[in-house]
Each structure stands twice: as structure tokens, then as C-alpha cells.
XYZ file of C-alpha atoms in Angstrom:
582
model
C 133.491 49.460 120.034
C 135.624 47.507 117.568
C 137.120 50.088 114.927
C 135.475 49.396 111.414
C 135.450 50.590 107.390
C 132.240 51.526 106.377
C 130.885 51.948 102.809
C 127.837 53.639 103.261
C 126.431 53.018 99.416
C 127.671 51.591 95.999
C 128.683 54.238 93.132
C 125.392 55.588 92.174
C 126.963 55.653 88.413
C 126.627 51.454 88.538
C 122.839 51.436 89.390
C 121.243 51.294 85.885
C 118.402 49.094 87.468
C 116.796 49.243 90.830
C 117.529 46.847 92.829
C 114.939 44.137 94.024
C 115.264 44.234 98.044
C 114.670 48.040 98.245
C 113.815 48.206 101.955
C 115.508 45.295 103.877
C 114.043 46.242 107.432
C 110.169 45.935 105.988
C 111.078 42.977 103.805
C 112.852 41.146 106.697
C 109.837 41.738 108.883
C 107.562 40.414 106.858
C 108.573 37.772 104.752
C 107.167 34.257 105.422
C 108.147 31.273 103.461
C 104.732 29.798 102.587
C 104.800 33.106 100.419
C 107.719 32.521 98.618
C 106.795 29.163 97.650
C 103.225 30.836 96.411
C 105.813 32.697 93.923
C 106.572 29.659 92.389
C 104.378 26.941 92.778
C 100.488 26.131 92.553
C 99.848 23.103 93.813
C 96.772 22.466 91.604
C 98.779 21.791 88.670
C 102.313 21.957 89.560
C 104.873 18.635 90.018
C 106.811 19.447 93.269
C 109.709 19.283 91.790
C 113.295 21.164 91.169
C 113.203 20.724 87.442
C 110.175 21.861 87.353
C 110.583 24.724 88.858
C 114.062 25.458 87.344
C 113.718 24.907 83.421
C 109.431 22.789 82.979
C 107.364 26.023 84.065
C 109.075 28.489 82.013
C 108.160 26.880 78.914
C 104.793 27.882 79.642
C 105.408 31.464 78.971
C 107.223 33.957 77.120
C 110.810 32.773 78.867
C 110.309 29.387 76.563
C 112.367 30.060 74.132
C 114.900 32.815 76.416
C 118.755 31.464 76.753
C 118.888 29.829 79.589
C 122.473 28.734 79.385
C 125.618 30.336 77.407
C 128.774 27.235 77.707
C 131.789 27.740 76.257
C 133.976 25.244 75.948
C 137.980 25.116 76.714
C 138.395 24.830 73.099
C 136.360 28.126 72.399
C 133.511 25.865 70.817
C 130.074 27.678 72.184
C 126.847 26.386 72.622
C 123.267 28.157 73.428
C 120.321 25.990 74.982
C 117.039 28.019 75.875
C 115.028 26.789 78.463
C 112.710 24.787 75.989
C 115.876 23.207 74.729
C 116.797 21.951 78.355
C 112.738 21.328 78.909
C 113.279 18.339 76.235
C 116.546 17.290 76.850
C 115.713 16.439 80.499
C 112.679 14.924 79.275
C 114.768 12.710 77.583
C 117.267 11.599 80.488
C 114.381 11.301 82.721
C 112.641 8.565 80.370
C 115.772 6.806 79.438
C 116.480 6.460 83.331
C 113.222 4.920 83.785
C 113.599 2.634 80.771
C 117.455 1.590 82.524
C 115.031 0.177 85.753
C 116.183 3.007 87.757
C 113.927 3.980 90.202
C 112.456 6.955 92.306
C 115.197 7.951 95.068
C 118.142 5.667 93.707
C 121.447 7.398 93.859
C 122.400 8.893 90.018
C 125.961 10.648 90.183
C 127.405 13.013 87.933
C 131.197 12.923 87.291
C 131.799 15.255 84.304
C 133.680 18.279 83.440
C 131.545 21.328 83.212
C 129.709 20.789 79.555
C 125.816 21.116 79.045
C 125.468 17.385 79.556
C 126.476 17.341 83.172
C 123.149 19.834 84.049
C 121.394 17.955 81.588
C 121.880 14.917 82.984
C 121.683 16.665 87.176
C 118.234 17.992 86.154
C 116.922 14.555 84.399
C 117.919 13.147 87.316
C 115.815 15.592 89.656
C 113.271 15.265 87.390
C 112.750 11.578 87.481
C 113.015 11.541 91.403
C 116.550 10.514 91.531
C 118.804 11.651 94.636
C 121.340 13.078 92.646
C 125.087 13.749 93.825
C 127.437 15.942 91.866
C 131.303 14.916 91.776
C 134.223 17.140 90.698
C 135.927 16.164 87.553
C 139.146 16.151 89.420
C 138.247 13.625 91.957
C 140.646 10.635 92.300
C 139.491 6.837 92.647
C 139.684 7.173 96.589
C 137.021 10.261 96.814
C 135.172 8.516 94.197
C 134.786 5.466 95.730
C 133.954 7.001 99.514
C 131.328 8.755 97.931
C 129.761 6.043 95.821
C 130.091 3.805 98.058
C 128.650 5.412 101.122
C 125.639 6.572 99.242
C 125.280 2.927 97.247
C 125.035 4.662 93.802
C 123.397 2.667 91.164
C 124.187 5.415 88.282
C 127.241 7.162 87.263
C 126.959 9.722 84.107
C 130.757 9.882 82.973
C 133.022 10.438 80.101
C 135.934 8.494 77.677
C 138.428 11.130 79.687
C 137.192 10.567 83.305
C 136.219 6.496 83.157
C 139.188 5.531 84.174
C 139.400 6.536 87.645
C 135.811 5.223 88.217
C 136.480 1.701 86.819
C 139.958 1.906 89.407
C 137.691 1.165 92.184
C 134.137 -0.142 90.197
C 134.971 -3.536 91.725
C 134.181 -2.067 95.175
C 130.990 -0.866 94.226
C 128.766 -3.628 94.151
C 125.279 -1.013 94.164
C 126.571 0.571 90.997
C 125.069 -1.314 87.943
C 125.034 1.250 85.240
C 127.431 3.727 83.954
C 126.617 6.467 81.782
C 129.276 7.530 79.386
C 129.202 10.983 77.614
C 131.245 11.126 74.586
C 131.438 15.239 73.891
C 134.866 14.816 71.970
C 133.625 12.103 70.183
C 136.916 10.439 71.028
C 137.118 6.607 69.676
C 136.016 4.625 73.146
C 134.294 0.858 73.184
C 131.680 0.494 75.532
C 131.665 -2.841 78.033
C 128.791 -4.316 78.983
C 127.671 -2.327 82.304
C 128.476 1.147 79.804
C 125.472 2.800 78.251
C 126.069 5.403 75.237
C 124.753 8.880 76.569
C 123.984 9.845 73.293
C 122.299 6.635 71.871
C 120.654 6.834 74.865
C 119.040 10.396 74.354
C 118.603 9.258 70.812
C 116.007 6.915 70.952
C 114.208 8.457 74.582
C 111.339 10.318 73.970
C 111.251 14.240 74.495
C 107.657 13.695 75.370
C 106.796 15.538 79.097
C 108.145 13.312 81.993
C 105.783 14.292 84.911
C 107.577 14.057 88.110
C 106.046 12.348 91.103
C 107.834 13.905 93.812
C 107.354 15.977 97.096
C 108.477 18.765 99.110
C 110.368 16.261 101.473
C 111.518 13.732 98.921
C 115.492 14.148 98.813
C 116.615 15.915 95.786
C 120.535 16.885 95.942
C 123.539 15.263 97.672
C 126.720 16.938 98.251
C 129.685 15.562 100.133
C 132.081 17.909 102.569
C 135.012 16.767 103.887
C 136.822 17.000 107.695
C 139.628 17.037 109.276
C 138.831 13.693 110.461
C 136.657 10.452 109.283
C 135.120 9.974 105.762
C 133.210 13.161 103.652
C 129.779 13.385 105.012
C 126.682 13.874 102.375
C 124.669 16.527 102.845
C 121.429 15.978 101.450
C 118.959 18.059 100.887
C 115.086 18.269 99.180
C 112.949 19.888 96.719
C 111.711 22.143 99.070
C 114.537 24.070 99.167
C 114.119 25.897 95.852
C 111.869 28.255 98.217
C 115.480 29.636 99.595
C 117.220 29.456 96.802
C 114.965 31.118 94.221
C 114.300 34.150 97.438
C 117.923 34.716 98.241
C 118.787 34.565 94.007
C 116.615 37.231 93.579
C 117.026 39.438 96.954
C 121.018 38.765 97.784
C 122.526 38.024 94.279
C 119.812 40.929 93.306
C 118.903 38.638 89.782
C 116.682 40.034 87.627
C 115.401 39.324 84.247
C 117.694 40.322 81.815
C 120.896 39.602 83.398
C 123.684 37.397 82.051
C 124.697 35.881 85.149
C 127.855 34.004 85.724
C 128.560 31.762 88.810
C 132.446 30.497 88.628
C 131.991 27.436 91.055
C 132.236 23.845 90.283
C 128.808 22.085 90.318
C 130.549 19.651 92.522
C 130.355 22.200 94.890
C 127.242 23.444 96.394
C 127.299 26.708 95.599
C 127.392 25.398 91.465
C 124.227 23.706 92.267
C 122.458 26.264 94.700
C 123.328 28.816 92.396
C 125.088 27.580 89.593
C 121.870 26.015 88.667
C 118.831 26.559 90.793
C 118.520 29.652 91.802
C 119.113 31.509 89.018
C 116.828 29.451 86.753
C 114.142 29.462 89.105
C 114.476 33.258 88.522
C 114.131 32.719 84.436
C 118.184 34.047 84.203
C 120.116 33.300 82.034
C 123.477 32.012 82.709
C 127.124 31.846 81.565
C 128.721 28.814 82.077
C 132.497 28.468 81.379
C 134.465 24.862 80.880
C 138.006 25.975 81.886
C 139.529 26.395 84.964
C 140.714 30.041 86.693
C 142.612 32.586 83.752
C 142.667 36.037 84.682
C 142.735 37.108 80.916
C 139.962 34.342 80.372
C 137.522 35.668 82.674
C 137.851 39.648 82.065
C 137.352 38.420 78.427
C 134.224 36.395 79.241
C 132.419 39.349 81.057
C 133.428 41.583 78.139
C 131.908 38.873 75.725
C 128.774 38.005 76.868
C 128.352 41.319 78.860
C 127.798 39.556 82.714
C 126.099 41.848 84.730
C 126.018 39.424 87.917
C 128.653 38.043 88.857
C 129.422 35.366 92.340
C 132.468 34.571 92.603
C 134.859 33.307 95.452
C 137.272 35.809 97.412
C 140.587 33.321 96.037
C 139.818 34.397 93.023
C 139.110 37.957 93.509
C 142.775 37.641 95.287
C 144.036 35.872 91.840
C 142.752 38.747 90.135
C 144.226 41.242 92.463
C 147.575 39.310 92.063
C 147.281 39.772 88.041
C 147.583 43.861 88.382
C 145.355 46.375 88.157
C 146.372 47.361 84.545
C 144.996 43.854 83.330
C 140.936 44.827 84.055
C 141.611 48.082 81.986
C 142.313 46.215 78.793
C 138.625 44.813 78.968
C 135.146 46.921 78.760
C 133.349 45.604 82.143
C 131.076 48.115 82.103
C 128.098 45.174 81.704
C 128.776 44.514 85.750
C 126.732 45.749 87.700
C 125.955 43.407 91.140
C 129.550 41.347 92.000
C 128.976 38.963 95.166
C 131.334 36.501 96.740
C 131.255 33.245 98.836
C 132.986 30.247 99.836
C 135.557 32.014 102.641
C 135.321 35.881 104.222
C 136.031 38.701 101.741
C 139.183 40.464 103.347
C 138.409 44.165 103.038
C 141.467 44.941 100.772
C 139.724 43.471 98.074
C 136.620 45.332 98.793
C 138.581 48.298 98.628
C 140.052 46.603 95.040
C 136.741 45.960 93.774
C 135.671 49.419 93.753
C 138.796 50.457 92.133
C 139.073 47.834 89.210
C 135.553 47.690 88.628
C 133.437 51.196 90.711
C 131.626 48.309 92.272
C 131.583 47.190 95.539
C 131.936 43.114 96.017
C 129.159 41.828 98.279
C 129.881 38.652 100.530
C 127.271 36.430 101.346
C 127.865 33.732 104.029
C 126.592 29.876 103.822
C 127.605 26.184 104.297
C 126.764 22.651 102.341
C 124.468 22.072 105.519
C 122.443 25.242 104.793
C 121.532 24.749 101.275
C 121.423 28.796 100.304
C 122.422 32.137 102.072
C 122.051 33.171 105.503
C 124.054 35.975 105.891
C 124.545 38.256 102.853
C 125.823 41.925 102.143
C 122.758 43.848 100.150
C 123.017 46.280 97.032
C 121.197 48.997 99.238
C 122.652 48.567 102.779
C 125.907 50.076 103.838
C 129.174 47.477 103.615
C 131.143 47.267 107.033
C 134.237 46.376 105.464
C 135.141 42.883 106.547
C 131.605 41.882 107.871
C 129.452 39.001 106.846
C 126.630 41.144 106.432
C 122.833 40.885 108.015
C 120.422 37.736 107.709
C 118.161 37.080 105.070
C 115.055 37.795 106.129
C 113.451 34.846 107.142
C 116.646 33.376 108.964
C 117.352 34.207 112.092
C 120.818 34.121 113.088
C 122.322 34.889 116.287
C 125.691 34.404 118.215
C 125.419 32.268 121.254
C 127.626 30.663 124.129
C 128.165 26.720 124.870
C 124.366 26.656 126.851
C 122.185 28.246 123.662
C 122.345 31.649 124.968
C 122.539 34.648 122.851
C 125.682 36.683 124.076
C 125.766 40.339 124.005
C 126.794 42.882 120.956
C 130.899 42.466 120.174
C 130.706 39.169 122.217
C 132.449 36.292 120.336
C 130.832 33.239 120.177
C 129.287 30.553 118.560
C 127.161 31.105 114.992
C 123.684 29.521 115.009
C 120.663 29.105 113.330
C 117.176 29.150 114.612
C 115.658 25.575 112.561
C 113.990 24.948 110.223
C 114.246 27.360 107.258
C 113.753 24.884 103.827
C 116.769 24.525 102.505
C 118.422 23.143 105.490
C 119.510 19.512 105.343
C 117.555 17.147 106.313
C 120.230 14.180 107.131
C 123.949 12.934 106.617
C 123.798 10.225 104.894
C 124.574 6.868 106.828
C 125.660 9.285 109.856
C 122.082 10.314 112.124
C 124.608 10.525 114.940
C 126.539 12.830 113.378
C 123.581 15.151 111.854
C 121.803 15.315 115.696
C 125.036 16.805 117.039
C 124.857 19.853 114.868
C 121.585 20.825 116.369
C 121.637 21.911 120.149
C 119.652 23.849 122.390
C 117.279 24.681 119.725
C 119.880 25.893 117.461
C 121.682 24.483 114.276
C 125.485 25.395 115.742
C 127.399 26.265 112.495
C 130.889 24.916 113.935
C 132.180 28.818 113.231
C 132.923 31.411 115.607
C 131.404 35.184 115.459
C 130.170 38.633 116.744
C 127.467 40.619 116.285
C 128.022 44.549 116.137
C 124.827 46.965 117.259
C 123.710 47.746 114.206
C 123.021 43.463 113.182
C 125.776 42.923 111.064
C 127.711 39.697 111.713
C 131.291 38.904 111.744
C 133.540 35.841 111.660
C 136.446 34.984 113.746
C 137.280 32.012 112.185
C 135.905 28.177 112.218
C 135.829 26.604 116.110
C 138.926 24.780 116.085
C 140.859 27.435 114.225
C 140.316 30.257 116.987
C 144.159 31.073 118.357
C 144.526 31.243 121.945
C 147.647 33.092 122.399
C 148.660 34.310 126.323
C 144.943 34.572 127.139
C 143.793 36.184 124.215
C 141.521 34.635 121.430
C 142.507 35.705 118.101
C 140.183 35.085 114.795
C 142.766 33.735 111.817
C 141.133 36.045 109.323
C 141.452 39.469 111.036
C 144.891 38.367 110.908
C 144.903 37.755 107.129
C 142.890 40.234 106.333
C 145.907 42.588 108.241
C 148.386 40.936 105.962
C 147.396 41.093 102.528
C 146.778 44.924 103.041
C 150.729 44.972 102.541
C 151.616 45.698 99.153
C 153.900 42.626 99.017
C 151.819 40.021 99.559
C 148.962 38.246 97.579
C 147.571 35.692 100.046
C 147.846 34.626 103.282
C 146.864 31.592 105.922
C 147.297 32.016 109.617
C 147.575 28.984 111.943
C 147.981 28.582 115.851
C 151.263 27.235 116.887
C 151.851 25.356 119.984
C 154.458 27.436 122.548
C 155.162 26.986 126.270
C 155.109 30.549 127.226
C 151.977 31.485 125.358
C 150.228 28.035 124.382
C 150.008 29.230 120.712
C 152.058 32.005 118.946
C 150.434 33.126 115.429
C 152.820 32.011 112.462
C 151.424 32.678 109.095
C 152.186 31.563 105.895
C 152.453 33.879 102.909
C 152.738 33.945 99.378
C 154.058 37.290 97.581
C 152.803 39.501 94.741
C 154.809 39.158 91.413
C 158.484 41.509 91.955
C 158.514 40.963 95.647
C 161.606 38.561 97.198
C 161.408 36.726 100.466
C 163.949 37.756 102.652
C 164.147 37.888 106.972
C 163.822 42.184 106.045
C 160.612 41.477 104.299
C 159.350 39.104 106.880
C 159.901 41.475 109.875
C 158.436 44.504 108.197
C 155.229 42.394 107.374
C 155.182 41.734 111.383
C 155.977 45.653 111.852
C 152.599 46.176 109.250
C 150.532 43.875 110.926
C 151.559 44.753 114.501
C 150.290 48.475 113.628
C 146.768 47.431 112.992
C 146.193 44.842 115.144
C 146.554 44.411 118.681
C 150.185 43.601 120.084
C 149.210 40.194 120.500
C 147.985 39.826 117.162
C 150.655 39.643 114.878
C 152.599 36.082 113.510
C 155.844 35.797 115.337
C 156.751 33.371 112.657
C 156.406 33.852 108.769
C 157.023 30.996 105.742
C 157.169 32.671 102.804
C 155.116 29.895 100.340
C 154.526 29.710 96.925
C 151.337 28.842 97.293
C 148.689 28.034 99.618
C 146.552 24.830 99.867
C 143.264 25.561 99.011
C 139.891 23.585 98.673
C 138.054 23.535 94.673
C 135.652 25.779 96.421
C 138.567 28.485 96.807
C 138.713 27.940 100.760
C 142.199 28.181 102.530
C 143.132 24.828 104.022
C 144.245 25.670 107.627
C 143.774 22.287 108.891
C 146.570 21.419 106.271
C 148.788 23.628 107.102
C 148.763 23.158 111.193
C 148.705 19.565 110.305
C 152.315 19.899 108.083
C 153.521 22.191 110.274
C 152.879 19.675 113.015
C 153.246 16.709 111.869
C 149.995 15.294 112.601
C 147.508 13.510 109.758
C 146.184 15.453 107.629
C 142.856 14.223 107.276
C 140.630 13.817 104.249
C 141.681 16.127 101.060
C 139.829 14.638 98.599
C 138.575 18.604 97.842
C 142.003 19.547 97.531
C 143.001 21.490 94.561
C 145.003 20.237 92.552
């Protein structure tokens, strides 16, 4: 039995509401799709359609004129839209798309920082029947171009600061015909003769209803992930996957009417779309949406402000925060929280443990990928937490841990993570690549490409992704157990573990570490990390080698890059980092 930290229940002085999945055993035995999508759609009079569903069929009732999005800007300017106010201004996109000859599943791309006009424009774009694909506003001309080009883009909705890099490589793209420019800062910019005004544009389109004509299977959202080898991949999913996202908004995030609810990823991301955008709103929330980038100050100020009460957030910056001090939180009234849920890489337990310290709430993880559209795996406001564990399915997914032939392995039995298909907000294709998207179903299963166990009581927990496993003298170790194990020491912040080739063991463990502010590398501090780790790990589970970094390369989605770092350590290519932060 592998040894484990349990928390049996959250602070019982946090629960001011009750929470929405009360029983999971009797929900996860009985829920059934088709009965989700009765939630939200009648098919007698409503478009099948993400927009729809999202912002168009709260208008007809008493959410019409409810905030449906808070933005604040990096230059403190605010702005409130209700849903009625995004009902019209989508309305508006959709129409001027059709009057710019675009038609029903063209590729529309959004390359914009974070400001109301980026889901403006997503959501006209859904709305018209567009397949539209989300970019990150720090994207170079190389990403830009792999990703327009791939997906022959005829749109791009832009801005005076961000053109520049698109028209680097516009010469290559001989699908795109129109770009879209968005001029927020009203900064003094020209427009050529393929450039459309945004706002002259929305200025003469009518806010008159746009019906859309679209169907459960018609492609809706694109997003592009990146390997360690070949060109990003698009992911694309359809509008039939708000079923998933609206049921795991409400049952895993636990959203409920009057939340403020802030999601800190990127739209460019999936989890900014997934639920950054859809699920929440298909849940009538509203939502806090903030311009800048990562402040520690910033943020605590933010959920003071506009008192958040749900918060998803990514376990890089729940170490950021950790790295700020504990005595920063106490200078802001958080009280407003009351659900906190992370994603994007495994919570390490140490910050569970933080969690409940800086804010008497326990962070939930939740586990998903591009490919799957929503959660899978989550952590629930009324089960116990196993420190360090992915959590239980959502019911309605069936998840299981198999070997290389499709069969299900026994309890503490690493192997690989898989999904039983379909479930609706799976992906339906890689774009360009069939080849590619066949290979990730086998034996009946969707294989997720990471490695797991399942304890006795169904909770699942991950090793690490396939080709990061370590084999060192015979025995497999999971990176993150190893991380985890090193950022309990007080000295250090964050942490990546790689596999290093040796002859007498084929890999040793080195890690590379980053320290808390008022700590000094030094060969002491390096061996007494090994002494720290070696006591709560197995002998063969400590790094024989530490770098002491500065800092850690990291995806925009907050995931450690430990591709990058065997591949520097190595020497070898480094594959496609077009997600790489900056």
C-alpha cells in the first residue's frame, strides 16, 4: 500500500453554500449525457450552437441583464458587459463576417491580448459557424504562421500592437484574405487594403439576432499543442461539447449562480476557452477577467476587489504565490473564496498543505488535456483529498489504467491512462494529421500518452507523461513524486526532474531547482536537499545531481518543460517551443 496524506473534508467554516455534487457515488452512477444536454438545449427552438448556449439563451430570462464579464485592463481602466451586452455585440461580428464573404466553417483566428474584444470576436465567430482558433498574444511570426498556415485561415482579428508579427510572415499565407484590426488604445495606425477597422466594422453591422445554422458535429474550436517533435497539432473540437463543459463547470469547479468566478489562463490555451469562456457562461456566471500577466500583489488585490469566490488556477502559480510569503495573502481580505481548483500540471501536496494555510481552503486539482476538451479526473468539494492524487472521474467518464494490450492492470499498478470513447467533448480530428489522431485511440481506448495508478478506493495518480518515466537500475520512477519531495524543503520554490543517461544505472535522477528568496546555492545546500529527498522517497529516488536555476522553462499554460531541459542538458533539439513563456 503506497503511504498517502489524506484530507478527509474542507474547513466546514468555508462552506457558506452547499455544494452542487452532494453525493458523487449516486451522481456518477447515474448520469447520462443525453440528460445533460436536456439541461441546456430544446431542440424545438434552440440553434445548436456554443454562443447560444453561452451568452443568446440567457437573454431570455432574468440573467439578461446579469454581468457576465468584469475586465480590467493593465492600465486599471474597467469595463462591465452583461450578457445582453455580449448577446448584441456578437450579433454584430457574426453579421459583419457574413457581409466580409466569410463563410460557415472557414478558419477565423483570434490574436489579441486579453480585452473584451477578443471573446467578442471568439463568440461571433462560433456564432456565425466559423471554426475558430485562439492564438496567444505572445506568439512569434514562426508559431503564427504554422498555425495559420496549417489550418488555411481566411480571418485574423488583431491589433495596431500585435500586426506586426502577423504581416512578418502574411506573404506565406496565401488562404488569409482578411485581417481584422482592433484598435482598443486608439493608437494612430493606417489601415492597408486587406485591413478591416474592427470598430467601423461593428459600427455599421446590425445588432439584429444572427441565428446560427450549426450542429452538434459541426467543428466549433481549434486549439494547437505542441511536441517534442514535428509541427503543433490542432485539436479541434465541436459544439457538442458544451454538454461536458457546462456538467463538469457546475459539478467539479462547483459554479453556482452568484459567484464571481475567475479563471487565470490565456484563452490561447484551452483551459481559457473550456472554462475561461464556456463553461462558466453556460452556467449564467459571471466572470472576472484580468488583462495583465502573473503579480502576486495584483491578484490577492483582484479577489479582494471583486470578491472571487471561484477561483482555477494553475499549480505554477500557486508555487509563485507560495514563493511571495505567506505574510503577503494577510494584507488582503480573501474571505470571498470559497471553491479554489487547479489544472494544467499535478498539484504537489505542499501547496495543498499551503492552500489551507493562506487561505482555510483546500485547492482541488482537476486533470485534462487539449484532446479532451473538459475534465476527466477532478478532486470534489465533498470527497476526501489524497494529497497528491488526481482525484476520481467525472461521472460519465470512465477512466482506467491499462498495460500496452488494453488491459486494465490491477490497484497500485503503473500504467498507461485511458479513456473509454466517446464522451462529447473529445476531439474529433487533428487537423491535416488523421494518421496522427488514429494512433491515440487503441484497443478501444483513447491512450492519454501519461503514465498512472489507481489506488483501491478509485482515486488516480500520475507518474509522469510516457517518455518522462525514469528508469533508474531497474526501477521506474514518476518525475513528480520526485518534485513533489523537493519543494517540501523550505529552500526551494520549484523544481523539474529529468532522467539522465548513466552506464551503471541507464538513468540517474538530476533535478533542477530554483530557490525561495534568502536561500544561496552552495554544494552544502545541494547535498542536504538529496539528504531531504532521500528520507521520503525510496533510496533510488533521489537526484544524484542538482543545478541550482533561476528559473525553470515553463509552457503559457504554467506546465514545466522537461523535454527542454533533458534536451539542454543533452544536447539534443529541442523541439517546437512556440508555447514557451517568455
Amino acid at each position: 500500500m503506497r503511504p498517502t496524506r489524506v484530507i478527509k473534508k474542507p474547513p466546514v467554516t468555508k462552506f457558506k453554500t452547499t455544494p452542487n455534487l452532494t453525493n458523487y457515488p449516486l451522481l456518477y452512477s447515474k448520469l447520462k449525457w443525453p440528460q445533460i444536454e436536456r439541461e441546456l438545449y430544446n431542440a424545438a427552438k434552440d440553434p445548436y450552437n456554443l454562443a447560444h448556449f453561452c451568452i443568446d439563451r440567457h437573454c431570455t430570462s432574468s440573467r439578461k441583464n446579469k454581468a457576465a464579464l468584469f475586465w480590467e485592463g493593465t492600465d486599471a481602466r474597467r469595463e462591465v458587459y452583461t450578457f445582453y451586452d455580449l448577446y448584441r455585440q456578437t450579433n454584430r461580428f457574426a453579421n459583419a463576417l457574413k457581409s466580409q464573404g466569410v463563410r460557415k466553417g472557414d478558419r477565423v483566428f483570434v490574436f489579441l491580448d486579453r480585452i473584451p474584444e477578443l471573446y467578442i470576436s471568439l463568440f461571433g465567430g462560433l456564432k456565425y459557424g466559423a471554426v475558430v482558433g485562439p492564438l496567444f498574444s505572445a506568439f512569434g511570426p514562426d508559431a503564427i504562421w504554422d498555425r495559420l498556415y496549417d489550418s488555411g485561415a481566411k480571418v485574423v482579428v488583431t491589433s495596431p500592437e500585435l500586426v506586426g508579427r502577423l504581416d512578418e510572415v502574411r506573404s506565406k499565407l496565401p488562404a488569409l484574405k482578411k485581417v481584422i484590426i482592433v484598435n482598443k488604445k486608439h493608437r494612430p495606425f493606417e489601415l492597408r487594403s486587406h485591413e478591416i477597422s474592427y470598430e467601423d466594422m461593428m459600427r455599421k453591422s446590425p445588432e439584429t439576432y444572427f441565428k446560427p445554422h450549426t450542429s452538434k458535429s459541426d467543428f466549433s474550436i481549434m486549439h494547437y499543442t505542441s511536441g517534442t517533435t514535428g509541427k503543433p497539432k490542432g485539436a479541434a473540437h465541436v459544439h457538442g461539447s458544451i454538454s461536458c463543459q457546462y456538467a463538469t463547470a457546475k459539478y467539479a469547479l462547483d459554479l453556482q449562480e452568484n459567484d464571481i468566478y475567475w479563471c487565470t489562463a490565456d484563452p490561447g490555451w484551452v483551459t481559457g476557452t473550456s472554462y475561461g469562456m464556456f463553461g462558466p457562461w453556460s452556467n449564467g456566471i459571471s466572470m472576472l477577467v484580468y488583462e495583465g500577466s502573473f503579480n502576486a500583489e495584483k491578484w490577492y488585490h483582484l479577489i479582494e476587489q471583486y470578491r472571487v469566490t471561484a477561483w482555477y488556477t494553475a499549480p505554477t502559480a500557486i508555487r509563485m504565490l507560495m514563493k511571495a510569503g505567506d505574510d503577503v495573502p494577510k494584507k488582503y481580505d480573501l474571505s470571498s473564496l470559497r471553491h479554489i481548483t487547479s489544472v494544467g500540471e499535478p498539484l504537489n501536496p505542499e501547496a495543498i498543505v499551503w492552500g489551507l494555510k493562506a487561505f482555510g481552503l483546500a485547492i482541488h486539482d482537476t486533470w485534462w488535456q487539449t484532446e479532451t476538451g473538459a475534465i476527466m479526473i477532478a478532486n470534489y468539494p465533498t470527497l476526501p483529498i489524497k494529497l497528491g492524487s488526481m482525484g476520481k472521474p467525472f461521472p460519465g467518464i470512465r477512466a482506467a489504467v491499462i498495460d500496452k494490450n488494453g488491459r486494465e492492470v490491477a490497484h497500485e499498478t503503473e500504467g498507461d491512462l485511458a479513456l473509454k470513447p466517446p464522451w462529447p467533448s473529445m476531439f474529433k480530428i487533428y487537423w491535416n494529421k488523421d494518421d496522427l489522431y488514429r494512433s491515440k485511440f487503441q484497443k478501444g481506448w483513447y491512450v492519454t500518452g501519461d503514465r498512472a495508478w489507481m489506488d483501491k478506493e478509485g482515486y488516480f495518480w500520475f507518474v509522469g507523461r510516457a517518455d518522462d518515466v525514469i528508469n533508474t537500475a531497474g526501477h521506474l520512477v514518476g518525475p513528480f513524486e520526485v518534485e513533489s519531495a523537493l519543494i517540501e524543503h523550505p529552500a526551494v520554490a520549484e523544481a523539474g526532474v529529468i532522467g539522465k543517461p548513466d552506464p551503471e544505472r541507464m538513468e540517474i535522477i538530476k533535478a533542477f531547482v530554483s530557490l525561495k528568496a534568502g536561500y544561496t546555492c552552495s554544494t552544502a545546500l545541494a547535498e542536504e536537499i538529496k539528504k531531504f529527498v532521500r528520507t521520503r522517497l525510496a533510496a533510488h529516488a533521489y537526484p544524484r545531481e542538482i543545478d541550482f536555476v533561476d528559473s525553470l522553462p515553463k509552457t503559457r499554460s504554467g506546465k514545466i518543460m522537461r523535454r527542454l531541459l533533458k534536451a539542454r542538458e543533452l544536447g539534443l533539439p529541442i523541439g517546437d517551443t512556440s508555447t514557451l513563456e517568455e
